[in-house]
Amino acid sequence: MEERTIQLLKAQELNQLKSEFVSILSHDFRNPLNTILLSTGLLEDSHDQLTREQQLSYFQMIRQAVQDMNQLLNEVLLLGKADSGKLKPNFEQLNLKEFCQKILHSLHLSFEDKNQIVTQFKGKFEEELWDAKLLWHILHNLLNNALKYSPQGGQIFFDIIADEKIVTFRIEDQGIGISQASQKHLFESFYRADNVENISGTGLGLSIVRKCVDAYQGDIFVDSQLNKGTTFTVILPRQQPVMSKIEKSIEQI
Ligand SMILES: Nc1ncnc2c1ncn2[C@@H]1O[C@H](COP(=O)(O)OP(=O)(O)OP(=O)(O)O)[C@@H](O)[C@H]1O
Ligand SMILES: [Mg+2]
């Protein structure tokens, strides 16, 4: 009897999560779709009254809307994969320093000079094995949050510390902060704290970060104070380098 009640409760919870998922996703897809509809309509009907700059800015808005939808779709697919236990790291050779610079560049395109990100690499970095997709989701979401929830001009510190077996990524901002009560729910899908006011978001970013860190068998910690700032610390294990063919054949001799 008890077993059946637990199953029913689980099914109910799943259903509720599903409908929440559908309603938020429909909303988040509708925004960029409206942008595309409006911009293409204007370009079609009034292109002769628009300057070249205006036309270009509508094309850029369309491109951004498509990118936003694509990102949302990727995130939903990733969450689905994680829930069915299929999210496993896929390692490839990567230069961590260059990779972090790429992420910072992509954020610069969206946020321009809103905040200065002070980046520091400590320790020895070599070309080594990382899962670029998982790492991208982790760092991009955390840095994106630091920028989004910081006032204009607030500094952000991004430290990447390489030790023998682990790499620690620390992202510290001087933004709106997160209350103790909210910190307990941060990694739940769609959770957003009350103090976000009119800053937009879906509440999916951190649940994706958590799933990627778990897939990596790493750790994540948060330390935050309201109106003072937030620090997220992620610790990921370093992979043992794969031996090159030459090294392998030497070992076999
Ligand atoms: N650096 C931060 N400073 C203050 N609040 C934060 C910070 N990072 C996360 N939060 C809080 O945690 C909530 C969840 O973050 P999460 O990244 O999952 O969602 P989001 O930023 O609202 O939306 P998105 O899905 O677009 O990332 C945020 O809505 C915000 O309340
Ligand atoms: Mg976010």
PDB file of C-alpha atoms and ligand atoms in Angstrom:
ATOM      1  CA  MET A   1       0.000   0.000   0.000  1.00  0.00           C
ATOM      2  CA  GLU A   2       2.774   2.386   1.041  1.00  0.00           C
ATOM      3  CA  GLU A   3       4.740   1.513  -2.088  1.00  0.00           C
ATOM      4  CA  ARG A   4       1.715   2.388  -4.258  1.00  0.00           C
ATOM      5  CA  THR A   5       1.245   5.749  -2.510  1.00  0.00           C
ATOM      6  CA  ILE A   6       4.892   6.614  -3.111  1.00  0.00           C
ATOM      7  CA  GLN A   7       4.541   5.697  -6.789  1.00  0.00           C
ATOM      8  CA  LEU A   8       1.398   7.832  -7.119  1.00  0.00           C
ATOM      9  CA  LEU A   9       3.091  10.792  -5.446  1.00  0.00           C
ATOM     10  CA  LYS A  10       6.082  10.434  -7.744  1.00  0.00           C
ATOM     11  CA  ALA A  11       3.831  10.340 -10.820  1.00  0.00           C
ATOM     12  CA  GLN A  12       1.959  13.426  -9.575  1.00  0.00           C
ATOM     13  CA  GLU A  13       5.221  15.281  -8.997  1.00  0.00           C
ATOM     14  CA  LEU A  14       6.444  14.328 -12.474  1.00  0.00           C
ATOM     15  CA  ASN A  15       3.208  15.523 -14.057  1.00  0.00           C
ATOM     16  CA  GLN A  16       3.419  18.834 -12.267  1.00  0.00           C
ATOM     17  CA  LEU A  17       7.026  19.266 -13.362  1.00  0.00           C
ATOM     18  CA  LYS A  18       6.072  18.416 -16.931  1.00  0.00           C
ATOM     19  CA  SER A  19       3.292  20.997 -17.113  1.00  0.00           C
ATOM     20  CA  GLU A  20       5.561  23.616 -15.523  1.00  0.00           C
ATOM     21  CA  PHE A  21       8.150  22.721 -18.135  1.00  0.00           C
ATOM     22  CA  VAL A  22       5.711  23.060 -21.007  1.00  0.00           C
ATOM     23  CA  SER A  23       4.290  26.394 -19.835  1.00  0.00           C
ATOM     24  CA  ILE A  24       7.691  28.022 -19.279  1.00  0.00           C
ATOM     25  CA  LEU A  25       9.106  26.669 -22.504  1.00  0.00           C
ATOM     26  CA  SER A  26       6.118  27.842 -24.530  1.00  0.00           C
ATOM     27  CA  HIS A  27       6.602  31.285 -23.031  1.00  0.00           C
ATOM     28  CA  ASP A  28      10.319  31.308 -23.714  1.00  0.00           C
ATOM     29  CA  PHE A  29       9.875  30.126 -27.272  1.00  0.00           C
ATOM     30  CA  ARG A  30       7.105  32.609 -27.958  1.00  0.00           C
ATOM     31  CA  ASN A  31       9.314  35.649 -27.215  1.00  0.00           C
ATOM     32  CA  PRO A  32      11.953  34.972 -29.894  1.00  0.00           C
ATOM     33  CA  LEU A  33       9.267  33.733 -32.309  1.00  0.00           C
ATOM     34  CA  ASN A  34       7.453  37.065 -31.941  1.00  0.00           C
ATOM     35  CA  THR A  35      10.705  38.902 -32.597  1.00  0.00           C
ATOM     36  CA  ILE A  36      11.215  36.906 -35.788  1.00  0.00           C
ATOM     37  CA  LEU A  37       7.626  37.439 -36.899  1.00  0.00           C
ATOM     38  CA  LEU A  38       7.726  41.198 -36.299  1.00  0.00           C
ATOM     39  CA  SER A  39      11.165  41.719 -37.850  1.00  0.00           C
ATOM     40  CA  THR A  40      10.495  39.671 -40.982  1.00  0.00           C
ATOM     41  CA  GLY A  41       7.125  41.439 -41.380  1.00  0.00           C
ATOM     42  CA  LEU A  42       8.791  44.856 -41.201  1.00  0.00           C
ATOM     43  CA  LEU A  43      11.573  43.828 -43.579  1.00  0.00           C
ATOM     44  CA  GLU A  44       9.017  42.527 -46.057  1.00  0.00           C
ATOM     45  CA  ASP A  45       6.460  45.349 -45.894  1.00  0.00           C
ATOM     46  CA  SER A  46       8.547  48.470 -45.259  1.00  0.00           C
ATOM     47  CA  HIS A  47      12.035  47.629 -46.503  1.00  0.00           C
ATOM     48  CA  ASP A  48      12.044  50.677 -48.831  1.00  0.00           C
ATOM     49  CA  GLN A  49      11.442  53.014 -45.867  1.00  0.00           C
ATOM     50  CA  LEU A  50      14.175  51.466 -43.714  1.00  0.00           C
ATOM     51  CA  THR A  51      17.788  52.610 -43.779  1.00  0.00           C
ATOM     52  CA  ARG A  52      20.500  49.999 -44.369  1.00  0.00           C
ATOM     53  CA  GLU A  53      21.412  50.185 -40.630  1.00  0.00           C
ATOM     54  CA  GLN A  54      17.810  49.597 -39.593  1.00  0.00           C
ATOM     55  CA  GLN A  55      17.543  46.622 -41.936  1.00  0.00           C
ATOM     56  CA  LEU A  56      20.787  45.181 -40.526  1.00  0.00           C
ATOM     57  CA  SER A  57      19.609  45.603 -36.958  1.00  0.00           C
ATOM     58  CA  TYR A  58      16.396  43.652 -37.748  1.00  0.00           C
ATOM     59  CA  PHE A  59      18.485  40.876 -39.332  1.00  0.00           C
ATOM     60  CA  GLN A  60      20.648  40.796 -36.200  1.00  0.00           C
ATOM     61  CA  MET A  61      17.569  40.562 -33.990  1.00  0.00           C
ATOM     62  CA  ILE A  62      16.346  37.592 -36.043  1.00  0.00           C
ATOM     63  CA  ARG A  63      19.720  35.886 -35.777  1.00  0.00           C
ATOM     64  CA  GLN A  64      19.828  36.442 -31.989  1.00  0.00           C
ATOM     65  CA  ALA A  65      16.264  35.091 -31.612  1.00  0.00           C
ATOM     66  CA  VAL A  66      17.176  31.927 -33.533  1.00  0.00           C
ATOM     67  CA  GLN A  67      20.304  31.500 -31.373  1.00  0.00           C
ATOM     68  CA  ASP A  68      18.255  31.930 -28.184  1.00  0.00           C
ATOM     69  CA  MET A  69      15.762  29.260 -29.293  1.00  0.00           C
ATOM     70  CA  ASN A  70      18.570  26.946 -30.262  1.00  0.00           C
ATOM     71  CA  GLN A  71      20.239  27.376 -26.860  1.00  0.00           C
ATOM     72  CA  LEU A  72      16.978  26.721 -25.037  1.00  0.00           C
ATOM     73  CA  LEU A  73      16.410  23.576 -27.068  1.00  0.00           C
ATOM     74  CA  ASN A  74      19.943  22.365 -26.344  1.00  0.00           C
ATOM     75  CA  GLU A  75      19.452  22.964 -22.629  1.00  0.00           C
ATOM     76  CA  VAL A  76      16.181  21.057 -22.548  1.00  0.00           C
ATOM     77  CA  LEU A  77      17.770  18.167 -24.439  1.00  0.00           C
ATOM     78  CA  LEU A  78      20.683  18.149 -21.997  1.00  0.00           C
ATOM     79  CA  LEU A  79      18.348  18.066 -18.977  1.00  0.00           C
ATOM     80  CA  GLY A  80      16.408  15.188 -20.550  1.00  0.00           C
ATOM     81  CA  LYS A  81      19.628  13.287 -21.151  1.00  0.00           C
ATOM     82  CA  ALA A  82      20.777  13.871 -17.565  1.00  0.00           C
ATOM     83  CA  ASP A  83      17.427  12.693 -16.167  1.00  0.00           C
ATOM     84  CA  SER A  84      17.652   9.433 -18.061  1.00  0.00           C
ATOM     85  CA  GLY A  85      21.219   8.914 -16.790  1.00  0.00           C
ATOM     86  CA  LYS A  86      22.734   9.299 -20.253  1.00  0.00           C
ATOM     87  CA  LEU A  87      24.827  12.386 -19.604  1.00  0.00           C
ATOM     88  CA  LYS A  88      28.384  11.088 -19.599  1.00  0.00           C
ATOM     89  CA  PRO A  89      31.586  13.058 -20.209  1.00  0.00           C
ATOM     90  CA  ASN A  90      33.050  12.865 -23.661  1.00  0.00           C
ATOM     91  CA  PHE A  91      36.718  13.822 -23.380  1.00  0.00           C
ATOM     92  CA  GLU A  92      38.784  15.532 -26.040  1.00  0.00           C
ATOM     93  CA  GLN A  93      42.096  17.413 -26.118  1.00  0.00           C
ATOM     94  CA  LEU A  94      41.573  21.011 -25.122  1.00  0.00           C
ATOM     95  CA  ASN A  95      43.599  24.046 -24.187  1.00  0.00           C
ATOM     96  CA  LEU A  96      41.804  25.268 -21.061  1.00  0.00           C
ATOM     97  CA  LYS A  97      43.212  28.811 -21.211  1.00  0.00           C
ATOM     98  CA  GLU A  98      42.104  29.361 -24.825  1.00  0.00           C
ATOM     99  CA  PHE A  99      38.758  27.743 -24.088  1.00  0.00           C
ATOM    100  CA  CYS A 100      38.060  30.135 -21.170  1.00  0.00           C
ATOM    101  CA  GLN A 101      39.041  33.097 -23.370  1.00  0.00           C
ATOM    102  CA  LYS A 102      36.496  31.909 -25.964  1.00  0.00           C
ATOM    103  CA  ILE A 103      33.738  31.844 -23.347  1.00  0.00           C
ATOM    104  CA  LEU A 104      34.686  35.344 -22.175  1.00  0.00           C
ATOM    105  CA  HIS A 105      34.603  36.553 -25.772  1.00  0.00           C
ATOM    106  CA  SER A 106      31.125  35.119 -26.376  1.00  0.00           C
ATOM    107  CA  LEU A 107      29.876  36.817 -23.187  1.00  0.00           C
ATOM    108  CA  HIS A 108      31.448  40.078 -24.271  1.00  0.00           C
ATOM    109  CA  LEU A 109      29.286  39.947 -27.407  1.00  0.00           C
ATOM    110  CA  SER A 110      26.124  39.874 -25.260  1.00  0.00           C
ATOM    111  CA  PHE A 111      27.103  42.101 -22.335  1.00  0.00           C
ATOM    112  CA  GLU A 112      29.698  44.355 -24.004  1.00  0.00           C
ATOM    113  CA  ASP A 113      31.492  46.382 -21.273  1.00  0.00           C
ATOM    114  CA  LYS A 114      28.793  46.141 -18.589  1.00  0.00           C
ATOM    115  CA  ASN A 115      31.286  44.704 -16.080  1.00  0.00           C
ATOM    116  CA  GLN A 116      35.004  44.080 -16.033  1.00  0.00           C
ATOM    117  CA  ILE A 117      35.912  40.397 -15.651  1.00  0.00           C
ATOM    118  CA  VAL A 118      39.297  40.060 -13.969  1.00  0.00           C
ATOM    119  CA  THR A 119      40.625  36.665 -15.021  1.00  0.00           C
ATOM    120  CA  GLN A 120      43.515  34.870 -13.340  1.00  0.00           C
ATOM    121  CA  PHE A 121      45.064  31.525 -14.202  1.00  0.00           C
ATOM    122  CA  LYS A 122      47.148  29.950 -11.456  1.00  0.00           C
ATOM    123  CA  GLY A 123      49.226  26.809 -11.863  1.00  0.00           C
ATOM    124  CA  LYS A 124      50.353  24.807 -14.861  1.00  0.00           C
ATOM    125  CA  PHE A 125      48.031  24.455 -17.841  1.00  0.00           C
ATOM    126  CA  GLU A 126      48.717  22.101 -20.678  1.00  0.00           C
ATOM    127  CA  GLU A 127      46.680  20.734 -23.536  1.00  0.00           C
ATOM    128  CA  GLU A 128      44.653  18.061 -21.746  1.00  0.00           C
ATOM    129  CA  LEU A 129      41.416  16.087 -21.746  1.00  0.00           C
ATOM    130  CA  TRP A 130      38.155  17.916 -21.050  1.00  0.00           C
ATOM    131  CA  ASP A 131      34.537  17.597 -22.083  1.00  0.00           C
ATOM    132  CA  ALA A 132      34.121  20.892 -23.925  1.00  0.00           C
ATOM    133  CA  LYS A 133      30.313  20.756 -23.954  1.00  0.00           C
ATOM    134  CA  LEU A 134      29.914  20.132 -20.216  1.00  0.00           C
ATOM    135  CA  LEU A 135      32.582  22.684 -19.368  1.00  0.00           C
ATOM    136  CA  TRP A 136      30.970  25.269 -21.628  1.00  0.00           C
ATOM    137  CA  HIS A 137      27.571  24.843 -19.937  1.00  0.00           C
ATOM    138  CA  ILE A 138      29.141  25.120 -16.472  1.00  0.00           C
ATOM    139  CA  LEU A 139      31.323  28.182 -17.026  1.00  0.00           C
ATOM    140  CA  HIS A 140      29.069  30.008 -19.465  1.00  0.00           C
ATOM    141  CA  ASN A 141      26.046  29.775 -17.156  1.00  0.00           C
ATOM    142  CA  LEU A 142      27.978  30.837 -14.025  1.00  0.00           C
ATOM    143  CA  LEU A 143      29.689  33.770 -15.730  1.00  0.00           C
ATOM    144  CA  ASN A 144      26.436  34.733 -17.440  1.00  0.00           C
ATOM    145  CA  ASN A 145      24.718  34.847 -14.036  1.00  0.00           C
ATOM    146  CA  ALA A 146      27.563  36.872 -12.501  1.00  0.00           C
ATOM    147  CA  LEU A 147      27.154  39.456 -15.266  1.00  0.00           C
ATOM    148  CA  LYS A 148      23.364  39.392 -15.276  1.00  0.00           C
ATOM    149  CA  TYR A 149      22.960  39.819 -11.516  1.00  0.00           C
ATOM    150  CA  SER A 150      25.653  42.517 -11.111  1.00  0.00           C
ATOM    151  CA  PRO A 151      25.071  46.256 -11.291  1.00  0.00           C
ATOM    152  CA  GLN A 152      26.693  48.125 -14.172  1.00  0.00           C
ATOM    153  CA  GLY A 153      30.418  48.527 -13.444  1.00  0.00           C
ATOM    154  CA  GLY A 154      30.631  45.920 -10.635  1.00  0.00           C
ATOM    155  CA  GLN A 155      33.800  43.838 -10.893  1.00  0.00           C
ATOM    156  CA  ILE A 156      33.766  40.103 -11.488  1.00  0.00           C
ATOM    157  CA  PHE A 157      36.682  37.851 -10.584  1.00  0.00           C
ATOM    158  CA  PHE A 158      37.236  34.648 -12.521  1.00  0.00           C
ATOM    159  CA  ASP A 159      39.996  32.447 -11.061  1.00  0.00           C
ATOM    160  CA  ILE A 160      41.105  29.184 -12.600  1.00  0.00           C
ATOM    161  CA  ILE A 161      43.458  27.288 -10.320  1.00  0.00           C
ATOM    162  CA  ALA A 162      45.190  24.148 -11.527  1.00  0.00           C
ATOM    163  CA  ASP A 163      46.397  21.656  -8.916  1.00  0.00           C
ATOM    164  CA  GLU A 164      47.876  18.261  -9.568  1.00  0.00           C
ATOM    165  CA  LYS A 165      44.590  16.325  -9.662  1.00  0.00           C
ATOM    166  CA  ILE A 166      41.880  19.002  -9.771  1.00  0.00           C
ATOM    167  CA  VAL A 167      41.067  22.343 -11.313  1.00  0.00           C
ATOM    168  CA  THR A 168      39.129  24.896  -9.248  1.00  0.00           C
ATOM    169  CA  PHE A 169      37.023  27.500 -11.060  1.00  0.00           C
ATOM    170  CA  ARG A 170      35.927  30.434  -8.891  1.00  0.00           C
ATOM    171  CA  ILE A 171      33.481  33.078 -10.100  1.00  0.00           C
ATOM    172  CA  GLU A 172      32.947  35.970  -7.734  1.00  0.00           C
ATOM    173  CA  ASP A 173      30.620  38.916  -8.281  1.00  0.00           C
ATOM    174  CA  GLN A 174      29.528  41.997  -6.347  1.00  0.00           C
ATOM    175  CA  GLY A 175      25.910  41.729  -7.393  1.00  0.00           C
ATOM    176  CA  ILE A 176      22.455  41.378  -5.821  1.00  0.00           C
ATOM    177  CA  GLY A 177      23.369  38.224  -3.821  1.00  0.00           C
ATOM    178  CA  ILE A 178      21.201  35.254  -2.858  1.00  0.00           C
ATOM    179  CA  SER A 179      19.415  34.884   0.513  1.00  0.00           C
ATOM    180  CA  GLN A 180      20.146  31.829   2.713  1.00  0.00           C
ATOM    181  CA  ALA A 181      16.594  30.575   2.119  1.00  0.00           C
ATOM    182  CA  SER A 182      16.946  30.797  -1.676  1.00  0.00           C
ATOM    183  CA  GLN A 183      20.349  29.117  -1.685  1.00  0.00           C
ATOM    184  CA  LYS A 184      18.634  25.826  -0.746  1.00  0.00           C
ATOM    185  CA  HIS A 185      16.614  25.817  -4.004  1.00  0.00           C
ATOM    186  CA  LEU A 186      19.147  27.245  -6.451  1.00  0.00           C
ATOM    187  CA  PHE A 187      19.767  24.044  -8.377  1.00  0.00           C
ATOM    188  CA  GLU A 188      16.078  23.159  -8.894  1.00  0.00           C
ATOM    189  CA  SER A 189      14.758  23.583 -12.449  1.00  0.00           C
ATOM    190  CA  PHE A 190      12.850  26.853 -12.949  1.00  0.00           C
ATOM    191  CA  TYR A 191      13.677  28.196  -9.465  1.00  0.00           C
ATOM    192  CA  ARG A 192      14.309  31.962  -9.366  1.00  0.00           C
ATOM    193  CA  ALA A 193      14.904  34.001  -6.176  1.00  0.00           C
ATOM    194  CA  ASP A 194      12.524  36.878  -5.274  1.00  0.00           C
ATOM    195  CA  ASN A 195      15.171  39.570  -5.614  1.00  0.00           C
ATOM    196  CA  VAL A 196      15.653  39.146  -9.405  1.00  0.00           C
ATOM    197  CA  GLU A 197      12.964  41.808 -10.016  1.00  0.00           C
ATOM    198  CA  ASN A 198      12.884  42.532 -13.761  1.00  0.00           C
ATOM    199  CA  ILE A 199      16.093  40.663 -14.715  1.00  0.00           C
ATOM    200  CA  SER A 200      14.927  38.024 -17.188  1.00  0.00           C
ATOM    201  CA  GLY A 201      15.684  34.293 -16.972  1.00  0.00           C
ATOM    202  CA  THR A 202      14.174  30.824 -17.088  1.00  0.00           C
ATOM    203  CA  GLY A 203      15.671  29.319 -13.936  1.00  0.00           C
ATOM    204  CA  LEU A 204      17.268  26.471 -15.890  1.00  0.00           C
ATOM    205  CA  GLY A 205      20.914  27.603 -15.916  1.00  0.00           C
ATOM    206  CA  LEU A 206      22.004  26.340 -12.508  1.00  0.00           C
ATOM    207  CA  SER A 207      20.131  23.042 -12.761  1.00  0.00           C
ATOM    208  CA  ILE A 208      22.102  22.437 -15.963  1.00  0.00           C
ATOM    209  CA  VAL A 209      25.346  23.440 -14.214  1.00  0.00           C
ATOM    210  CA  ARG A 210      24.617  20.989 -11.390  1.00  0.00           C
ATOM    211  CA  LYS A 211      23.911  18.124 -13.809  1.00  0.00           C
ATOM    212  CA  CYS A 212      27.083  18.817 -15.775  1.00  0.00           C
ATOM    213  CA  VAL A 213      29.180  18.994 -12.573  1.00  0.00           C
ATOM    214  CA  ASP A 214      27.614  15.699 -11.405  1.00  0.00           C
ATOM    215  CA  ALA A 215      28.325  14.065 -14.774  1.00  0.00           C
ATOM    216  CA  TYR A 216      31.913  15.150 -14.231  1.00  0.00           C
ATOM    217  CA  GLN A 217      31.892  13.785 -10.656  1.00  0.00           C
ATOM    218  CA  GLY A 218      32.931  17.232  -9.487  1.00  0.00           C
ATOM    219  CA  ASP A 219      31.665  19.548  -6.734  1.00  0.00           C
ATOM    220  CA  ILE A 220      29.970  22.928  -6.655  1.00  0.00           C
ATOM    221  CA  PHE A 221      29.644  25.365  -3.719  1.00  0.00           C
ATOM    222  CA  VAL A 222      27.952  28.695  -3.318  1.00  0.00           C
ATOM    223  CA  ASP A 223      28.730  31.463  -0.872  1.00  0.00           C
ATOM    224  CA  SER A 224      26.530  34.536  -1.048  1.00  0.00           C
ATOM    225  CA  GLN A 225      25.261  37.533   0.873  1.00  0.00           C
ATOM    226  CA  LEU A 226      22.296  39.677  -0.130  1.00  0.00           C
ATOM    227  CA  ASN A 227      23.340  42.957  -1.775  1.00  0.00           C
ATOM    228  CA  LYS A 228      27.028  42.098  -1.316  1.00  0.00           C
ATOM    229  CA  GLY A 229      27.753  39.428  -3.898  1.00  0.00           C
ATOM    230  CA  THR A 230      28.058  35.783  -4.755  1.00  0.00           C
ATOM    231  CA  THR A 231      30.886  33.309  -5.245  1.00  0.00           C
ATOM    232  CA  PHE A 232      30.429  30.000  -7.019  1.00  0.00           C
ATOM    233  CA  THR A 233      33.249  27.467  -6.741  1.00  0.00           C
ATOM    234  CA  VAL A 234      33.416  24.451  -9.029  1.00  0.00           C
ATOM    235  CA  ILE A 235      35.972  21.703  -8.539  1.00  0.00           C
ATOM    236  CA  LEU A 236      36.551  19.290 -11.411  1.00  0.00           C
ATOM    237  CA  PRO A 237      38.936  16.345 -11.548  1.00  0.00           C
ATOM    238  CA  ARG A 238      41.724  16.475 -14.123  1.00  0.00           C
ATOM    239  CA  GLN A 239      41.867  13.545 -16.493  1.00  0.00           C
ATOM    240  CA  GLN A 240      45.006  11.475 -16.818  1.00  0.00           C
ATOM    241  CA  PRO A 241      46.483  12.309 -20.206  1.00  0.00           C
ATOM    242  CA  VAL A 242      46.058   9.563 -22.806  1.00  0.00           C
ATOM    243  CA  MET A 243      49.404   8.193 -23.846  1.00  0.00           C
ATOM    244  CA  SER A 244      50.417   9.069 -27.341  1.00  0.00           C
ATOM    245  CA  LYS A 245      50.953   6.208 -29.799  1.00  0.00           C
ATOM    246  CA  ILE A 246      54.718   6.643 -29.513  1.00  0.00           C
ATOM    247  CA  GLU A 247      54.629   6.516 -25.694  1.00  0.00           C
ATOM    248  CA  LYS A 248      52.434   3.405 -25.842  1.00  0.00           C
ATOM    249  CA  SER A 249      54.749   1.587 -28.194  1.00  0.00           C
ATOM    250  CA  ILE A 250      57.742   2.559 -26.030  1.00  0.00           C
ATOM    251  CA  GLU A 251      55.945   1.125 -23.001  1.00  0.00           C
ATOM    252  CA  GLN A 252      55.253  -2.139 -24.822  1.00  0.00           C
ATOM    253  CA  ILE A 253      58.946  -2.680 -25.602  1.00  0.00           C
TER     254      ILE A 253
HETATM  255  N1  LIG B   1      25.426  35.339  -9.410  1.00  0.00           N
HETATM  256  C1  LIG B   1      24.195  35.425  -8.947  1.00  0.00           C
HETATM  257  N2  LIG B   1      23.810  36.492  -8.188  1.00  0.00           N
HETATM  258  C2  LIG B   1      22.560  36.575  -7.681  1.00  0.00           C
HETATM  259  N3  LIG B   1      21.600  35.658  -7.886  1.00  0.00           N
HETATM  260  C3  LIG B   1      21.913  34.568  -8.628  1.00  0.00           C
HETATM  261  C4  LIG B   1      23.225  34.409  -9.195  1.00  0.00           C
HETATM  262  N4  LIG B   1      23.231  33.242  -9.866  1.00  0.00           N
HETATM  263  C5  LIG B   1      22.008  32.708  -9.732  1.00  0.00           C
HETATM  264  N5  LIG B   1      21.207  33.501  -8.998  1.00  0.00           N
HETATM  265  C6  LIG B   1      19.812  33.229  -8.582  1.00  0.00           C
HETATM  266  O1  LIG B   1      19.541  31.866  -8.843  1.00  0.00           O
HETATM  267  C7  LIG B   1      18.424  31.739  -9.735  1.00  0.00           C
HETATM  268  C8  LIG B   1      18.617  30.537 -10.628  1.00  0.00           C
HETATM  269  O2  LIG B   1      19.697  30.780 -11.536  1.00  0.00           O
HETATM  270  P1  LIG B   1      19.642  30.123 -12.962  1.00  0.00           P
HETATM  271  O3  LIG B   1      20.900  30.461 -13.667  1.00  0.00           O
HETATM  272  O4  LIG B   1      19.281  28.701 -12.796  1.00  0.00           O
HETATM  273  O5  LIG B   1      18.395  30.801 -13.666  1.00  0.00           O
HETATM  274  P2  LIG B   1      18.210  32.226 -14.352  1.00  0.00           P
HETATM  275  O6  LIG B   1      19.499  32.974 -14.411  1.00  0.00           O
HETATM  276  O7  LIG B   1      17.078  32.873 -13.628  1.00  0.00           O
HETATM  277  O8  LIG B   1      17.716  31.852 -15.815  1.00  0.00           O
HETATM  278  P3  LIG B   1      18.526  31.149 -16.993  1.00  0.00           P
HETATM  279  O9  LIG B   1      17.805  29.859 -17.227  1.00  0.00           O
HETATM  280  O10 LIG B   1      18.394  32.095 -18.122  1.00  0.00           O
HETATM  281  O11 LIG B   1      19.937  30.930 -16.532  1.00  0.00           O
HETATM  282  C9  LIG B   1      18.375  33.076 -10.458  1.00  0.00           C
HETATM  283  O12 LIG B   1      17.089  33.345 -10.958  1.00  0.00           O
HETATM  284  C10 LIG B   1      18.779  34.031  -9.342  1.00  0.00           C
HETATM  285  O13 LIG B   1      17.691  34.250  -8.483  1.00  0.00           O
HETATM  286 MG    MG B   2      21.201  31.884 -15.314  1.00  0.00          MG
END
